[in-house]
C-alpha positions in Angstrom: 6.6 0.1 -2.2 4.5 1.4 -5.0 2.0 4.1 -3.9 -1.7 3.4 -3.6 -3.5 6.0 -5.7 -7.0 4.7 -5.5 -8.2 2.5 -2.6 -11.4 1.6 -4.5 -9.7 0.6 -7.7 -6.1 -0.3 -6.8 -4.3 -1.2 -10.0 -1.0 -1.6 -8.2 -2.0 -4.0 -5.4 -0.3 -7.0 -7.0 2.8 -4.9 -7.7 3.1 -3.9 -4.0 2.6 -7.5 -2.8 5.4 -8.7 -5.1 7.6 -5.8 -4.0 6.9 -6.6 -0.4 7.8 -10.3 -0.9 11.0 -9.4 -2.7 11.9 -7.0 0.1 11.3 -9.7 2.7 13.5 -12.1 0.7 16.3 -9.4 0.6 16.0 -9.0 4.4 16.4 -12.7 4.8 19.3 -13.0 2.4 21.3 -10.2 4.0 20.7 -11.3 7.6 24.0 -13.2 8.1 25.2 -12.9 11.7 23.8 -9.4 12.4 22.5 -8.7 15.9 19.5 -6.8 14.7 17.9 -5.8 11.4 15.9 -2.6 11.0 13.6 -1.6 8.1 12.3 1.9 8.3 10.7 4.4 6.0 7.6 5.2 4.0 6.4 1.8 2.9 3.1 2.9 1.3 1.2 0.1 3.1 -1.3 0.2 5.9 -1.3 -2.4 8.8 -4.4 -4.2 7.4 -3.0 -4.4 3.8 -1.9 -7.7 2.3 1.4 -6.1 1.3 2.1 -5.2 5.0 1.3 -8.7 6.1 3.6 -10.2 3.4 6.5 -7.9 4.3 6.1 -8.4 8.1 5.4 -12.1 8.3 7.6 -13.4 5.5 10.6 -11.5 6.8 9.7 -12.5 10.4 10.1 -8.9 11.6 8.2 -7.1 14.3 6.4 -3.8 14.0 7.7 -1.5 16.7 4.2 0.2 16.9 1.5 -1.9 18.5 -1.2 0.8 18.6 -4.1 1.3 16.2 -4.4 5.0 17.0 -1.1 6.2 15.4 -1.3 7.7 12.0 1.6 9.2 10.0 0.1 10.4 6.7 -2.9 12.6 5.8 -3.2 13.5 9.4 -5.7 16.1 10.5 -2.9 18.2 12.3 -0.6 18.2 9.2 -0.6 21.4 7.1 -0.1 19.5 3.9 -3.3 17.4 4.2 -6.0 18.6 1.8 -9.4 19.4 3.3 -10.9 17.1 0.7 -8.9 14.2 2.1 -9.9 15.0 5.6 -13.5 14.8 4.6 -13.1 11.2 3.6 -10.8 10.1 6.5 -10.3 12.4 9.4 -7.6 10.4 11.2 -5.3 9.5 8.3 -3.2 6.4 7.8 -0.1 4.8 9.2 2.2 3.9 6.2 5.5 4.9 7.8 7.0 2.0 9.7 9.9 0.8 11.7 10.3 -3.0 11.6 12.9 -4.8 13.7 14.3 -8.4 13.8 16.8 -9.7 16.3 19.3 -12.5 16.1 18.3 -15.6 18.1 21.0 -14.8 20.7 19.8 -11.2 21.2 16.9 -9.9 23.3 15.3 -6.7 22.0 12.8 -4.7 23.9 10.9 -1.8 22.3 11.0 0.8 25.1 9.6 3.8 23.3 7.7 4.6 20.1 6.5 8.1 19.3 6.1 10.8 16.7 8.8 13.3 17.9 8.2 16.4 15.9 5.6 19.1 16.6 2.6 19.7 14.3 4.3 22.8 12.9 7.8 24.1 12.3 8.4 26.5 15.1 7.4 30.0 14.1 5.8 28.8 10.8 2.4 27.8 9.6 3.5 24.6 7.9 4.5 21.1 9.0 8.0 19.6 8.5 6.6 17.1 5.9 3.4 15.6 4.7 4.5 12.5 6.6 5.0 12.4 10.3 8.5 11.5 11.7 8.7 8.3 13.6 11.1 7.5 16.5 11.7 4.3 18.4 14.0 3.4 21.3 15.3 -0.1 21.5 17.1 -2.0 24.2 19.4 -4.8 22.9 21.1 -7.3 25.2 22.4 -10.9 25.1 19.7 -13.4 25.7 20.1 -15.6 28.8 20.0 -19.3 28.7 16.9 -19.4 30.9 14.9 -16.9 28.8 12.2 -17.8 26.4 12.8 -18.0 22.6 11.2 -14.6 21.9 13.8 -12.2 20.5 11.6 -9.0 20.1 9.1 -7.9 22.7 6.9 -4.9 23.2 6.8 -3.6 26.8 3.6 -2.1 28.3 2.2 0.7 26.2 0.6 3.8 27.5 -1.1 6.4 25.3 -1.9 9.9 26.3 -5.6 10.5 25.4 -5.1 14.2 24.8 -2.8 13.7 21.8 -2.2 10.1 21.2 -0.5 10.6 17.9 2.4 12.5 19.4 2.7 10.8 22.8 2.7 7.1 22.2 5.3 5.8 24.5 6.2 2.3 25.6 7.1 2.4 29.2 9.7 0.0 30.8 8.3 -3.1 32.6 6.9 -2.5 36.1 6.5 1.3 35.5 3.1 2.6 36.8 0.7 3.8 34.1 0.2 7.6 34.6 -3.2 8.9 35.5 -5.4 9.6 32.5 -3.6 7.1 30.3 -4.8 3.8 29.1 -3.2 0.7 27.6 -3.2 0.7 23.8 -4.9 -2.0 21.8 -2.4 -3.7 19.5 -3.4 -4.5 16.0 -0.7 -7.2 15.6 -0.5 -10.7 17.0 1.4 -11.4 20.3 5.1 -10.6 20.0 6.0 -14.2 20.7 3.4 -16.3 19.0 4.0 -20.0 18.8 6.1 -21.3 15.9 3.1 -23.2 14.6 1.0 -20.0 14.6 3.7 -18.1 12.8 3.9 -20.8 10.2 0.1 -20.9 9.6 0.0 -17.1 9.3 2.9 -17.1 6.8 1.2 -19.8 4.8 -2.1 -18.0 4.7 -0.5 -14.7 3.8 1.7 -16.1 1.0 -1.2 -18.2 -0.4 -3.4 -15.1 -0.5 -0.6 -13.4 -2.4 -0.4 -16.2 -4.9 -4.1 -16.1 -5.4 -3.8 -12.4 -6.0 -1.1 -13.0 -8.6 -3.3 -15.5 -10.4 -6.1 -13.1 -10.5 -3.8 -10.4 -12.0 -2.6 -12.9 -14.6 -6.2 -13.6 -15.6 -6.9 -9.8 -15.8 -3.8 -9.4 -18.1 -5.3 -12.0 -20.5 -8.5 -10.1 -20.6 -6.7 -6.8 -21.1 -4.6 -8.3 -23.9 -7.8 -9.4 -25.7 -9.4 -6.0 -25.2 -6.4 -4.1 -26.6 -6.1 -6.3 -29.6 -9.8 -6.1 -30.3 -9.7 -2.3 -30.2 -6.7 -2.3 -32.4 -8.4 -4.4 -35.0 -11.6 -2.3 -35.0 -9.6 1.0 -35.4 -7.4 -0.5 -38.1 -10.5 -1.5 -40.0 -11.9 2.0 -39.6 -8.6 3.5 -40.7 -8.6 1.4 -43.9 -12.2 2.4 -44.7 -11.3 6.0 -44.2 -8.6 5.7 -46.8 -11.1 4.4 -49.3 -13.4 7.3 -49.1 -12.6 10.8 -50.6 -11.9 13.6 -48.2 -14.9 16.0 -47.8 -14.2 19.4 -49.3 -12.8 21.8 -46.7 -12.1 19.1 -44.1 -8.7 17.9 -45.5 -6.7 19.0 -42.4 -9.3 17.8 -39.9 -9.5 14.4 -41.8 -5.7 14.0 -41.7 -5.6 14.8 -37.9 -8.3 12.3 -37.3 -6.4 9.6 -39.2 -3.2 10.4 -37.2 -5.2 10.2 -34.0 -6.6 6.8 -34.9 -3.2 5.5 -35.9 -1.7 6.7 -32.6 -4.4 4.9 -30.6 -3.7 1.8 -32.7 0.0 1.9 -31.8 -0.8 2.5 -28.2 -3.2 -0.5 -28.0 -0.7 -2.8 -29.8 2.0 -1.7 -27.4 -0.1 -2.3 -24.3 -1.5 -5.6 -25.6 1.9 -7.0 -26.6 5.2 -5.6 -25.1 3.7 -4.0 -22.0 1.4 -7.0 -21.3 4.3 -9.4 -21.7 6.5 -7.5 -19.2 3.6 -7.4 -16.7 2.9 -11.1 -17.2 6.6 -12.1 -16.8 7.0 -9.9 -13.7 3.9 -11.4 -12.1 4.8 -14.9 -13.0 8.3 -14.4 -11.5 6.8 -13.1 -8.2 4.2 -15.9 -8.1 6.8 -18.6 -8.7 9.1 -17.2 -6.0 6.2 -17.3 -3.5 5.5 -20.9 -4.5 9.2 -21.8 -4.1 9.3 -20.1 -0.7 6.5 -22.4 0.5 8.0 -25.5 -1.1 11.4 -24.7 0.2 10.1 -24.3 3.7 8.2 -27.6 3.3 5.0 -25.8 3.9 3.2 -26.6 0.7 4.1 -28.7 -2.4 5.4 -26.7 -5.4 2.9 -26.4 -8.2 4.1 -27.5 -11.6 1.4 -26.2 -13.8 
């Protein structure tokens, strides 16, 4: 997904939400009769972000990490993390994920989740990457007739308090928790929430995404008016500049000024017309797809306005 460059003024939030929804639709469309689907990589979205929720709940996948203490980017132990960033957030973020979804006939247990690589390349002063590697171990088996409908389940999690980032392991059922370790607090809902709960969560997430798209469309209208207003003002100034004689000795500077004003006019016209139209059509397409998803699932009536 598109990177988040500024948390306080995120210009690409709507873009990431639409990308997350499209990715979830692709996962659903390519499911077929597969035993398991796995989505892994740098997704540029944190567990509390709306784009994370859209991707996870709309695709009906499960996050293999159920701990809030794990971070994979801008970590304090990583050599590539700037000190300025650490001053704002010492612990970093988790934006590298492994999601899994099993077929209805397959039972998947998440046996182990960890960050397998050491903080530094052996013998060197630098890390392997600015992102931490993520490793997960899964157990897939046919589901018995007498088992519940849950297809993916976390087993008991234990975290080593000395270095929780690199020792998050999910131990098999009935395995004693080692001394000095404590159960992790999951940030996600129960692995096997009721169908009604899943539906309500999906509705809330997609509705929030639709509202976000509507807000972005309104912002595009405002931006369009601003760009065209600036273009009109600068065009008027350029015409007035052509009516007045060039001051003696400032001919070159005067010419450069007019070229600069003309360039800004072209930029504003482009941003207010072609670019604004592409942004609007892309947002409308994503918003319509979300509304159709709700209507197709008989969750909400399709809006016609």
